[in-house]
CSV table of C-alpha atoms in Angstrom, one decimal:
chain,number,residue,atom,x,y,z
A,1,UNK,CA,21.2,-20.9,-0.1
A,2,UNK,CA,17.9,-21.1,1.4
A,3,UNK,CA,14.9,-19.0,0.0
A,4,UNK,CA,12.8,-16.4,2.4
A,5,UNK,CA,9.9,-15.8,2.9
A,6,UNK,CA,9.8,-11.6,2.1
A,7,UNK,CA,5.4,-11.7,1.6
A,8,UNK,CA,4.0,-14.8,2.2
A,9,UNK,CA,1.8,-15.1,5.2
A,10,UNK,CA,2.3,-18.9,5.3
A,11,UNK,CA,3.2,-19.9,9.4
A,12,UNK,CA,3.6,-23.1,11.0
A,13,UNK,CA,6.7,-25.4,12.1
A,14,UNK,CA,9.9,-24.3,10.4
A,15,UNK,CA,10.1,-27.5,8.4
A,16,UNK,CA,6.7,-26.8,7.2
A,17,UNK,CA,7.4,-23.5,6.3
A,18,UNK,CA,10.6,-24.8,4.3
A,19,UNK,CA,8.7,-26.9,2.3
A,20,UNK,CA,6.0,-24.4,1.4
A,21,UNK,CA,8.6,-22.0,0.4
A,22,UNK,CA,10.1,-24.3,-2.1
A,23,UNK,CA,11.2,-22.9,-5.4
A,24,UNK,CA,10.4,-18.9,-4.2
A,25,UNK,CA,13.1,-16.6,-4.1
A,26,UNK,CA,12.6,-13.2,-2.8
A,27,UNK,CA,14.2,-10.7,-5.4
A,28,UNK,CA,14.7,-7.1,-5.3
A,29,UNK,CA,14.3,-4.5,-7.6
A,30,UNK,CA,15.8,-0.8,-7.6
A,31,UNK,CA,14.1,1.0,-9.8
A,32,UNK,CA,17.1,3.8,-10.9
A,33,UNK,CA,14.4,7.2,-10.0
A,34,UNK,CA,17.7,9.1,-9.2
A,35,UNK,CA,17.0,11.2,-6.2
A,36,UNK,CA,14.0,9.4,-4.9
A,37,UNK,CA,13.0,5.8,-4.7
A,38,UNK,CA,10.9,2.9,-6.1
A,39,UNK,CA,11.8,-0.7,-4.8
A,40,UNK,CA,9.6,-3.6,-6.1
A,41,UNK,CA,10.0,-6.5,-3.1
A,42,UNK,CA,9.0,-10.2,-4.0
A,43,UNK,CA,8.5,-13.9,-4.1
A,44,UNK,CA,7.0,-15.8,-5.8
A,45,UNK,CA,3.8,-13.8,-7.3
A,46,UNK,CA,4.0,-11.6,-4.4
A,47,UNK,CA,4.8,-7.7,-5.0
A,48,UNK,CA,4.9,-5.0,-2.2
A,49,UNK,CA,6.0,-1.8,-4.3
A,50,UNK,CA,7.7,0.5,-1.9
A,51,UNK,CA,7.0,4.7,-3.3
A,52,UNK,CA,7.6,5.6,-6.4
A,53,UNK,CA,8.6,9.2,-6.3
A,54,UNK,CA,12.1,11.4,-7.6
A,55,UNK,CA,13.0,14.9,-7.7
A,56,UNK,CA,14.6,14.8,-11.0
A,57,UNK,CA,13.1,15.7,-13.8
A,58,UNK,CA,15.6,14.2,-15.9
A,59,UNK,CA,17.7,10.7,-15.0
A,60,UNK,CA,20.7,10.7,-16.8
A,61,UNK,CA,19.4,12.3,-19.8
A,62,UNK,CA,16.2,10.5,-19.9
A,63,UNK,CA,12.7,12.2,-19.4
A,64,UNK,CA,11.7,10.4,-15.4
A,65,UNK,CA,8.5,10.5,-17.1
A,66,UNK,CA,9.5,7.0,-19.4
A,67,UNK,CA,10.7,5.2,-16.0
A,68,UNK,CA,7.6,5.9,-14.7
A,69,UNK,CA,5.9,3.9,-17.4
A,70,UNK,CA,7.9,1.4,-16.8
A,71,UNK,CA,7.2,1.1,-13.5
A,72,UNK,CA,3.4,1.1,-14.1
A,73,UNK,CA,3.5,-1.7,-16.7
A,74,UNK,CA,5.8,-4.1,-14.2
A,75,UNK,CA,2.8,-3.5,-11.2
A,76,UNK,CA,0.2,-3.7,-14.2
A,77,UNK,CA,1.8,-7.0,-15.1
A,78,UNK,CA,2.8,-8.3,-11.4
A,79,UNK,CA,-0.1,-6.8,-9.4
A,80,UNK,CA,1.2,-4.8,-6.5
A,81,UNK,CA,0.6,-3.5,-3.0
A,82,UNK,CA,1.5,-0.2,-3.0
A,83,UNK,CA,3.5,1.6,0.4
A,84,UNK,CA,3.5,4.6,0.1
A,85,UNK,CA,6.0,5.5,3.3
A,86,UNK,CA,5.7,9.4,3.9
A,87,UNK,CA,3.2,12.2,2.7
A,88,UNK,CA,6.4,14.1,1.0
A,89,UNK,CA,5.7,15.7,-2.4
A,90,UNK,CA,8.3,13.0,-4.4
A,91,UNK,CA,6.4,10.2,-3.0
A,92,UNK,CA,3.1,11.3,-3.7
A,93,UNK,CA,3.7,13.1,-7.0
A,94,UNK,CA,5.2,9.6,-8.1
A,95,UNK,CA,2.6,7.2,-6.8
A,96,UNK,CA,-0.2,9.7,-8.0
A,97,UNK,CA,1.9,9.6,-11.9
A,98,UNK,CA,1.7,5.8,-11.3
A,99,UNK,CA,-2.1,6.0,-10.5
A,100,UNK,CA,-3.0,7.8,-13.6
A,101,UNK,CA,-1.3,5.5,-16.0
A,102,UNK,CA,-1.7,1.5,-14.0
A,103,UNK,CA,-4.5,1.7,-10.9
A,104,UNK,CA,-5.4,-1.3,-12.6
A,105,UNK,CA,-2.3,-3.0,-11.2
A,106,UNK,CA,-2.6,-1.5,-7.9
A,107,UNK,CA,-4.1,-4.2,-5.7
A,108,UNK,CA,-3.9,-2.1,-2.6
A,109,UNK,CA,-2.4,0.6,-1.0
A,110,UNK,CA,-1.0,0.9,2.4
A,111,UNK,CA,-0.2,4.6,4.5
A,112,UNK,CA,1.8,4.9,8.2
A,113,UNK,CA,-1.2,5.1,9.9
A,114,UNK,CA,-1.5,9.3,10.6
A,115,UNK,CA,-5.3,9.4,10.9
A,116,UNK,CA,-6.7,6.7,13.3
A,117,UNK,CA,-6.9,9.1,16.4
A,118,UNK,CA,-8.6,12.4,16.9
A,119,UNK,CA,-5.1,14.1,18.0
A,120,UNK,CA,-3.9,13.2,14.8
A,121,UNK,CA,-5.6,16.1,13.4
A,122,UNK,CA,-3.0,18.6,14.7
A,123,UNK,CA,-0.4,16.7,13.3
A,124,UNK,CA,-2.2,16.5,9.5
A,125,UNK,CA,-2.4,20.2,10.0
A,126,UNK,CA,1.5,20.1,10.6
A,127,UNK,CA,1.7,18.7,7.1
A,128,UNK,CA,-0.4,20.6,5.6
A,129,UNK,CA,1.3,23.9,7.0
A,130,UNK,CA,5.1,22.3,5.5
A,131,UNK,CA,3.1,21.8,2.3
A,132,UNK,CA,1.7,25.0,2.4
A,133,UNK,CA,4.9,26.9,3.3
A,134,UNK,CA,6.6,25.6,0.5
A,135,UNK,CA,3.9,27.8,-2.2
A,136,UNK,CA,2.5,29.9,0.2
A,137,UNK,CA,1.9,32.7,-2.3
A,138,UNK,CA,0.7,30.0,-4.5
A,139,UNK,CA,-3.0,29.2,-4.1
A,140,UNK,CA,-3.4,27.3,-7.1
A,141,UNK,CA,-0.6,24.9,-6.2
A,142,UNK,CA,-1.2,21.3,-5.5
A,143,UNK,CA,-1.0,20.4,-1.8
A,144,UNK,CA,0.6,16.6,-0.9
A,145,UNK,CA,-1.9,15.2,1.3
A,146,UNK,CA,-5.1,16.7,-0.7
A,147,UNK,CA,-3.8,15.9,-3.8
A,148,UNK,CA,-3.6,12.1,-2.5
A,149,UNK,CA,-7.0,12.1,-1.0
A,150,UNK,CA,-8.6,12.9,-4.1
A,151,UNK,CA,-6.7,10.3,-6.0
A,152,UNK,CA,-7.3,7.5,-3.5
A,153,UNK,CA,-11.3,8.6,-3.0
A,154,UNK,CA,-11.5,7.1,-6.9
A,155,UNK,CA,-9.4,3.9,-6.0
A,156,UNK,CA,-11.4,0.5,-5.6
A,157,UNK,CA,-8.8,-1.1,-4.0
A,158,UNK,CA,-8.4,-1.8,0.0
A,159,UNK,CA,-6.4,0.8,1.8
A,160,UNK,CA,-4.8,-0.1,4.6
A,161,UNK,CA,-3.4,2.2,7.8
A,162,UNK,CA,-0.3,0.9,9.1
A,163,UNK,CA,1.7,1.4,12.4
A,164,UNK,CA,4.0,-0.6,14.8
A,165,UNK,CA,3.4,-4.1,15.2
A,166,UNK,CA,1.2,-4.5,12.0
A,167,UNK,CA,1.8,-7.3,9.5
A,168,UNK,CA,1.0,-7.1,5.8
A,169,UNK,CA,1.9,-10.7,4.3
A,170,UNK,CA,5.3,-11.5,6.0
A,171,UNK,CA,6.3,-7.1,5.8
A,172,UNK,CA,6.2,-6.3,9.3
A,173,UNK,CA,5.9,-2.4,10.8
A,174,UNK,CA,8.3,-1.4,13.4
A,175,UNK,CA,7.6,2.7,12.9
A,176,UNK,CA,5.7,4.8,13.3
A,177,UNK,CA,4.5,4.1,17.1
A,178,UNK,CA,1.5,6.1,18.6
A,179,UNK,CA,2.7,7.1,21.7
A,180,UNK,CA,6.1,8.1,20.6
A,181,UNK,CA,4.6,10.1,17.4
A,182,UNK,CA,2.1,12.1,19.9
A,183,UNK,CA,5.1,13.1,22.2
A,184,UNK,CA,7.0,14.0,19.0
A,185,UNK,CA,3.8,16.6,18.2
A,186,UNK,CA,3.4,18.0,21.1
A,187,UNK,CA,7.5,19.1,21.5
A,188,UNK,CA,7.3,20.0,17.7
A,189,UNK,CA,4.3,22.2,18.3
A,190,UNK,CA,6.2,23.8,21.0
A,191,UNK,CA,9.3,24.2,19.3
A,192,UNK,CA,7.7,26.1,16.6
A,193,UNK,CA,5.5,27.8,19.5
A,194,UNK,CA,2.2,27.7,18.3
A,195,UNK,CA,0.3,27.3,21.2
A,196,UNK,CA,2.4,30.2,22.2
A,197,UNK,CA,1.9,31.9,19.0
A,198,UNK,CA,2.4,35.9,19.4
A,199,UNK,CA,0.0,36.9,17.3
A,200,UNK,CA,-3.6,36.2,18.1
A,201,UNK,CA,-5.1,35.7,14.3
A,202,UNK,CA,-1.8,32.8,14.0
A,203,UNK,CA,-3.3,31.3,16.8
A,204,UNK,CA,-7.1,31.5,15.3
A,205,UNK,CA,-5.3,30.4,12.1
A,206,UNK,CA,-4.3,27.4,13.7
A,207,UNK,CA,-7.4,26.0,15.4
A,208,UNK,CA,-9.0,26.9,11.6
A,209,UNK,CA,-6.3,24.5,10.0
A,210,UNK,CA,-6.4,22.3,12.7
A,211,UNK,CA,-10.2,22.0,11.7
A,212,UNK,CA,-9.4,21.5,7.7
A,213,UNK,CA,-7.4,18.9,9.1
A,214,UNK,CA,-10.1,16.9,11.3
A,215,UNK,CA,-12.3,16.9,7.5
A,216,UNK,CA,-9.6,15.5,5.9
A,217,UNK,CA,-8.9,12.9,8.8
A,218,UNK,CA,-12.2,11.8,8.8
A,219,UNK,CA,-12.8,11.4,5.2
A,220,UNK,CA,-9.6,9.7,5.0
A,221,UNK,CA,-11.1,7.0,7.9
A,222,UNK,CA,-14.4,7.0,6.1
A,223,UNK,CA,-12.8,5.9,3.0
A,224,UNK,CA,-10.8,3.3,4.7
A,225,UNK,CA,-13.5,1.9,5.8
A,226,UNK,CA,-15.4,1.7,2.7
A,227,UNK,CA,-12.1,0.7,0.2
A,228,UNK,CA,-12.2,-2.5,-1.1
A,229,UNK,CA,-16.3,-3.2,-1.0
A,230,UNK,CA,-17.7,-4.6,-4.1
A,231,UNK,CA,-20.5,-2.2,-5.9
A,232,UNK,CA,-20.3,1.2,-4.3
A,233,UNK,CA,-22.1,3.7,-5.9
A,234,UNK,CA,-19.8,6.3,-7.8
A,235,UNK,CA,-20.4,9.8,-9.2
A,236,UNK,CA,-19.4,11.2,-12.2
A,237,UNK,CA,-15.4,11.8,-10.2
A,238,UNK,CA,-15.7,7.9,-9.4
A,239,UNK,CA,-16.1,9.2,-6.0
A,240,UNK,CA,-18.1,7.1,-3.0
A,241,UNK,CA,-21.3,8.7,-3.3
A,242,UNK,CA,-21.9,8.2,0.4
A,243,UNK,CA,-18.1,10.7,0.4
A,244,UNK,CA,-19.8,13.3,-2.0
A,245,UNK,CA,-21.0,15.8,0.8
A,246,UNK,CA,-18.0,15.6,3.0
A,247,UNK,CA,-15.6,16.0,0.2
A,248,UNK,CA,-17.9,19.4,-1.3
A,249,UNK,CA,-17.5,20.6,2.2
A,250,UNK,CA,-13.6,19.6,2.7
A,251,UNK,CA,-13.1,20.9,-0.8
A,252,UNK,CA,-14.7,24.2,-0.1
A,253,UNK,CA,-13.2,25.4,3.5
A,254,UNK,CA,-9.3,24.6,2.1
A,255,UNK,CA,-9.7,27.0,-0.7
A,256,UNK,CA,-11.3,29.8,2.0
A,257,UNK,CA,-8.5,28.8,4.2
A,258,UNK,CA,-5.6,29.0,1.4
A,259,UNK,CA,-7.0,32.4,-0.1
A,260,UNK,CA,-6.8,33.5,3.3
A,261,UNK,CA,-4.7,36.7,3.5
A,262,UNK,CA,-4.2,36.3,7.6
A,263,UNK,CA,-3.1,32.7,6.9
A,264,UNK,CA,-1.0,33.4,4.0
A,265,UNK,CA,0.5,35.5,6.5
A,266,UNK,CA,0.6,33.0,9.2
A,267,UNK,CA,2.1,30.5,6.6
A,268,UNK,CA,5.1,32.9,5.7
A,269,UNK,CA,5.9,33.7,9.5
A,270,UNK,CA,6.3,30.0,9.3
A,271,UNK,CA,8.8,29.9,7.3
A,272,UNK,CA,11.2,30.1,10.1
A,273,UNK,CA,10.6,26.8,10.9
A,274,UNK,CA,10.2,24.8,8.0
A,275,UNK,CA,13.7,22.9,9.1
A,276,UNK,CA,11.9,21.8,12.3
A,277,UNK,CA,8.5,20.7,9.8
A,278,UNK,CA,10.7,18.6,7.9
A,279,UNK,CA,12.6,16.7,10.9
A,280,UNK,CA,8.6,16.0,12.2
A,281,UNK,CA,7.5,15.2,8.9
A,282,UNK,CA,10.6,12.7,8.8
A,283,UNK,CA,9.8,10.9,11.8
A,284,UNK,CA,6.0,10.5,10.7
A,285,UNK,CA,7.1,7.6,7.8
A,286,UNK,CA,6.8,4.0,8.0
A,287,UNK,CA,9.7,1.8,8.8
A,288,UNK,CA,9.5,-2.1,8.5
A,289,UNK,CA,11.1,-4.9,7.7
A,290,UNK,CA,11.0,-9.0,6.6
A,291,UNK,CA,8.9,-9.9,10.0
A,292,UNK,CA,10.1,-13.9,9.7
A,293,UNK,CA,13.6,-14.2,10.8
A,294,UNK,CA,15.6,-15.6,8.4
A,295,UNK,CA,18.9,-15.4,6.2
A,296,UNK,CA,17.4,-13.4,3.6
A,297,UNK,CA,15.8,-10.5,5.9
A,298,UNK,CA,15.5,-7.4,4.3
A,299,UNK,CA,15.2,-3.6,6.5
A,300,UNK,CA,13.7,-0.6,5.2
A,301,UNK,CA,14.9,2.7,7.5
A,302,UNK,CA,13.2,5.5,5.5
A,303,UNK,CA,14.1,8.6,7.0
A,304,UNK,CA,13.5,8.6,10.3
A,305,UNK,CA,16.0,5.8,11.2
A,306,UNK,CA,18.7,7.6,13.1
A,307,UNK,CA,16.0,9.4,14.9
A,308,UNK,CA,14.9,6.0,16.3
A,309,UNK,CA,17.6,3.6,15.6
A,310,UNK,CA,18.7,3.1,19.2
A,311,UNK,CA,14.9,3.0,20.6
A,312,UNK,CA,14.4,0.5,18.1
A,313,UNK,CA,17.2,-1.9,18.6
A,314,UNK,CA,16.2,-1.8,22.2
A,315,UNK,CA,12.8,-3.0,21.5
A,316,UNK,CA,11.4,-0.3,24.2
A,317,UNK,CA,7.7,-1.0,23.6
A,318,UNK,CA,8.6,-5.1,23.4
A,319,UNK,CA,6.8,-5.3,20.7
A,320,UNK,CA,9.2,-5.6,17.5
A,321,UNK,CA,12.7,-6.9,18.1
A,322,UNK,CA,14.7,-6.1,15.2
A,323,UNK,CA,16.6,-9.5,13.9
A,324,UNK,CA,20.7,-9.5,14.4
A,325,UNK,CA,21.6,-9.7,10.7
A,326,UNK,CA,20.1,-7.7,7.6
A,327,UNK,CA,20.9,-9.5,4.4
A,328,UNK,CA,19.5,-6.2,2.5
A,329,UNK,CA,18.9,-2.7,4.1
A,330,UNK,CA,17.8,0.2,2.7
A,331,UNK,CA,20.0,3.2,3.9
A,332,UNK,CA,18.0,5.9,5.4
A,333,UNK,CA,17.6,9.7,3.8
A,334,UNK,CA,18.9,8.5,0.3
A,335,UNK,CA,22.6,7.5,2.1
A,336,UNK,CA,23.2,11.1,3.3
A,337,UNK,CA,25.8,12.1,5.9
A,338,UNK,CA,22.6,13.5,7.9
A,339,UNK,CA,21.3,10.5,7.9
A,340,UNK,CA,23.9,8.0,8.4
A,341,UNK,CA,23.8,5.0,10.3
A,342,UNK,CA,26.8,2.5,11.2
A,343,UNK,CA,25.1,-1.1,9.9
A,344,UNK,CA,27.8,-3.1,10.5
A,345,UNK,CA,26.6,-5.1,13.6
A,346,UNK,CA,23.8,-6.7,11.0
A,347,UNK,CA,26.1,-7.8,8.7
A,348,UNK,CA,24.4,-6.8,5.3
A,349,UNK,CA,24.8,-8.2,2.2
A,350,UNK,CA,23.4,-5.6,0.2
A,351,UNK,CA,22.9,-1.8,0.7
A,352,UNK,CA,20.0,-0.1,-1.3
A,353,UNK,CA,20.9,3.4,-2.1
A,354,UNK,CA,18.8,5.9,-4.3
A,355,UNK,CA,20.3,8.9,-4.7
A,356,UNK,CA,21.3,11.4,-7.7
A,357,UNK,CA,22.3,14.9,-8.3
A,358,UNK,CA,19.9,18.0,-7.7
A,359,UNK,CA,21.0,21.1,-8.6
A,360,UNK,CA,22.1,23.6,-5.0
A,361,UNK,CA,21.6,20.8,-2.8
A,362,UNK,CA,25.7,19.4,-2.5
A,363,UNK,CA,24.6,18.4,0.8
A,364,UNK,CA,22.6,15.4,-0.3
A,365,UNK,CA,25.3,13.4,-1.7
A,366,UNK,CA,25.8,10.0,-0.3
A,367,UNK,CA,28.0,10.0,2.3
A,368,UNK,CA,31.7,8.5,2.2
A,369,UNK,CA,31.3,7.1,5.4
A,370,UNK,CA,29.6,4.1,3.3
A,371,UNK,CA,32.4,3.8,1.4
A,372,UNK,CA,36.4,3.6,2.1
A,373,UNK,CA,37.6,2.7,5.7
A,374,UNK,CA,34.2,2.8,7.2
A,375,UNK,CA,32.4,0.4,4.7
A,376,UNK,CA,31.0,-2.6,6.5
A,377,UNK,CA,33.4,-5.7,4.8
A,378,UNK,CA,32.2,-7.0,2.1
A,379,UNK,CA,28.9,-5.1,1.4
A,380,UNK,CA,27.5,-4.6,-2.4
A,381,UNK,CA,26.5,-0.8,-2.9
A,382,UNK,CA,23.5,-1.1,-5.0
A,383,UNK,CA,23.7,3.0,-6.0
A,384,UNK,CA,21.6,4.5,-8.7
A,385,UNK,CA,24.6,7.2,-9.2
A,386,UNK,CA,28.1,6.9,-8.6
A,387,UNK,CA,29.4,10.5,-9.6
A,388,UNK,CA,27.3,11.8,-6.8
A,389,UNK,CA,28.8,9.9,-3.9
A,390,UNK,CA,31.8,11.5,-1.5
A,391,UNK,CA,33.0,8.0,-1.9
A,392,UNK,CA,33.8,9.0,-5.6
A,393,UNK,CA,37.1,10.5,-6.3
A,394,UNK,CA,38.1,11.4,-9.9
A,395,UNK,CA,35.7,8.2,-11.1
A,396,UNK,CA,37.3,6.1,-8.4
A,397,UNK,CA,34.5,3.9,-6.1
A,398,UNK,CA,36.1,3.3,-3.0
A,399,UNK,CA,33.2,1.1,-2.3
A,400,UNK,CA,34.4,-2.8,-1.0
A,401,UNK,CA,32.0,-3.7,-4.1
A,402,UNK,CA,29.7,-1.5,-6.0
A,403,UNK,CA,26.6,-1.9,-8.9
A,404,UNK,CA,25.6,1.1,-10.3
A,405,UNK,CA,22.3,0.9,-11.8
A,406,UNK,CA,22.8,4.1,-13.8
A,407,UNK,CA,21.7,4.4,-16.5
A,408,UNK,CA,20.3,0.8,-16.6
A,409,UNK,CA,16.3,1.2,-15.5
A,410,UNK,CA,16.7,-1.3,-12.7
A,411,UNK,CA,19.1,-3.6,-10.7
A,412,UNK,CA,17.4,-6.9,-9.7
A,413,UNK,CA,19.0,-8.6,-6.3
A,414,UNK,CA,18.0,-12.0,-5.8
A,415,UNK,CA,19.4,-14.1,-2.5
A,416,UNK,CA,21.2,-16.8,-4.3
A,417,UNK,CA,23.0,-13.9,-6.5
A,418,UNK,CA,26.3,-12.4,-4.8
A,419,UNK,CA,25.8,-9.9,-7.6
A,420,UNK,CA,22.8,-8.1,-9.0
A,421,UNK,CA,21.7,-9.1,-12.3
A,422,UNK,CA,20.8,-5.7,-14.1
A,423,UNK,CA,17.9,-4.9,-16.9
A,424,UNK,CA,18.5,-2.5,-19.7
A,425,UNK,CA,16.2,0.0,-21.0
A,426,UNK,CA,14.1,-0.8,-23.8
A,427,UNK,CA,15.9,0.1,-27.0
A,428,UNK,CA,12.5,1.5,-28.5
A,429,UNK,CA,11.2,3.3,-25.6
């Protein structure tokens, strides 16, 4: 079978490329995070690490803290770029676990690109309201995006904002796109009527959040801009010095604005409308896929897939055209029945499902309509739990073919394999 060519940036006539890709296989690893998800992608020395984030504390009876090392040591040992797809608290909390134990290996570290226009600032302070809603009665609480700006202001590595059409080695961006994302703010604000708002201090709430938010935005771009030169002066936080006054000043006005009693208030009048947060928040992530056509292409949906699925196919900007066959896909929203997608016209080899149980949330199983009568023919379920699966009856997979990672630490799918090839834990870890 003929290799791909998942991160190289290597271009040229076919039979040049061919020969340059000689002896690189692009191999997949699924990281078993239970409800979460961790992928390394690669070839040759390449690694792209997609998140690194799970809300379980426990996976299968072992502390998520010890995958999490092992995690760190394979990017400390590879060297990785690091996506990290959506600002949700799994994601982050993962990547920022990650940070602390192997920035070291962390060559550099690419976000869907939420920041690059003024506008944007409404829709940071979207996320930072869902954030905030969640612990609105706790101050002290870490919140997402903060909690990743501090982390990456003490990274030395190049950060990179990503959105349609962008190429990073041979990974290329088809979500989110700029003019679809601002017409998806402006109904969400309007569905959740704040311009509306019918109290006057939610509305003076707002613009002050909205303000929070345009700090945060442009430190955010100012670090961009400075990640990755050699020899910037540091303070004693391993923060840019040239960041120090912005960041005193962010820091400040968030903690007025979150000990706020008439924006605790506003927060909590929110609540009503976390449901219509999270669908937003959804549609902010990145989606991308192998951007060299090929046997061996590989899709990523995250969880804003359905949302766009059909916009996407159509190439509507004609900027991305999706490829007619997937040999690996990643199913969107952790293979739930919300989130389902009918593949079948790509012809996967492979689907990638992370998924595992949470207590009071039956409705995130994976969703039989993987499995049984409407499995596409032939497809491997890669699943890092079988028992939570509607597919599952009485310890029957009704899966065409299945590999269950659990409790292995990883399954590794390479292109010339028909089957993964799966690592156990360390005995002595």
């Amino acid at each position: 079978m003929a290799t791909g060519n998942l991160l190289s940036s290597v271009r040229g006539r076919p039979e040049e490329r061919q020969d340059k890709r000689e002896g690189r296989m692009m191999e997949i690893q699924m990281y078993n995070v239970g409800l979460g998800e961790c992928f390394l992608l690669g070839q040759g020395d390449e690694r792209i690490a997609v998140n690194c984030g799970t809300r379980n504390k426990k996976i299968n009876g072992r502390d998520s803290a010890g995958i999490f090392r092992e995690i760190g040591g394979d990017i400390r040992r590879n060297g990785c770029t690091v996506f990290l797809t959506q600002f949700d608290p799994e994601h982050v909390g993962g990547f920022l676990q990650i940070v602390r134990e192997e920035s070291a290996g962390i060559q550099a570290v690419c976000l869907p690109d939420l920041f690059s226009e003024r506008w944007m600032s409404e829709l940071l302070a979207l996320l930072l309201l869902q954030d905030l809603s969640r612990s609105c009665f706790l101050p002290g609480k870490a919140v997402t995006l903060s909690g990743l700006m501090e982390v990456l202001l003490t990274l030395s590595c190049p950060i990179r904002l990503l959105k349609r059409g962008d190429q990073v080695g041979d990974i290329q961006v088809l979500w989110p796109q700029k003019t679809r994302l601002r017409k998806d703010l402006e109904e969400t604000l309007g569905e959740i009527g704040i311009p509306g708002a019918v109290y006057e201090q939610d509305r003076w709430m707002w613009k002050e959040l909205v303000q929070v938010a345009a700090r945060m935005r442009e430190i955010f771009m100012r670090l961009v801009a400075l990640s990755g030169m050699e020899e910037i002066p540091r303070n004693g936080e391993h923060i840019p010095v040239e960041l120090e006054e912005e960041v005193r000043g962010f820091r400040a006005d968030f903690r007025k604005l979150r000990r706020n009693e008439r924006f605790l208030g506003m927060a909590e009048r929110f609540q009503e409308s976390v449901e219509l947060l999270r669908t937003f928040h959804d549609r902010t992530g990145l989606i991308f896929h192998v951007g060299e056509d090929g046997k061996e292409n590989f899709l990523y949906t995250g969880n804003g897939w359905k949302e766009w699925a059909v916009w996407l196919e159509k190439n509507e900007d004609g900027l991305v055209p999706l490829h007619r066959k997937y040999w690996c896909i990643s199913v969107p929203g952790h293979g739930t029945d919300e989130c389902y997608w009918d593949f079948a016209p790509y012809a996967p080899r492979h689907f990638l499902v992370s998924n595992g149980y949470v207590a009071g949330q039956e409705a995130g199983k994976i969703s039989g309509r993987y499995a049984g009568m409407f499995a596409v023919p032939g497809v491997i379920m890669h699943c890092t739990s079988s028992n939570w699966c509607e597919g599952n009856k009485d310890g029957i997979c009704s899966c065409w073919d299945a590999q269950i990672t659990s409790p292995e630490l990883c399954s590794v799918i390479r292109e010339e394999e028909t089957k993964s090839q799966k690592r156990k834990e360390d005995e002595t870890a």
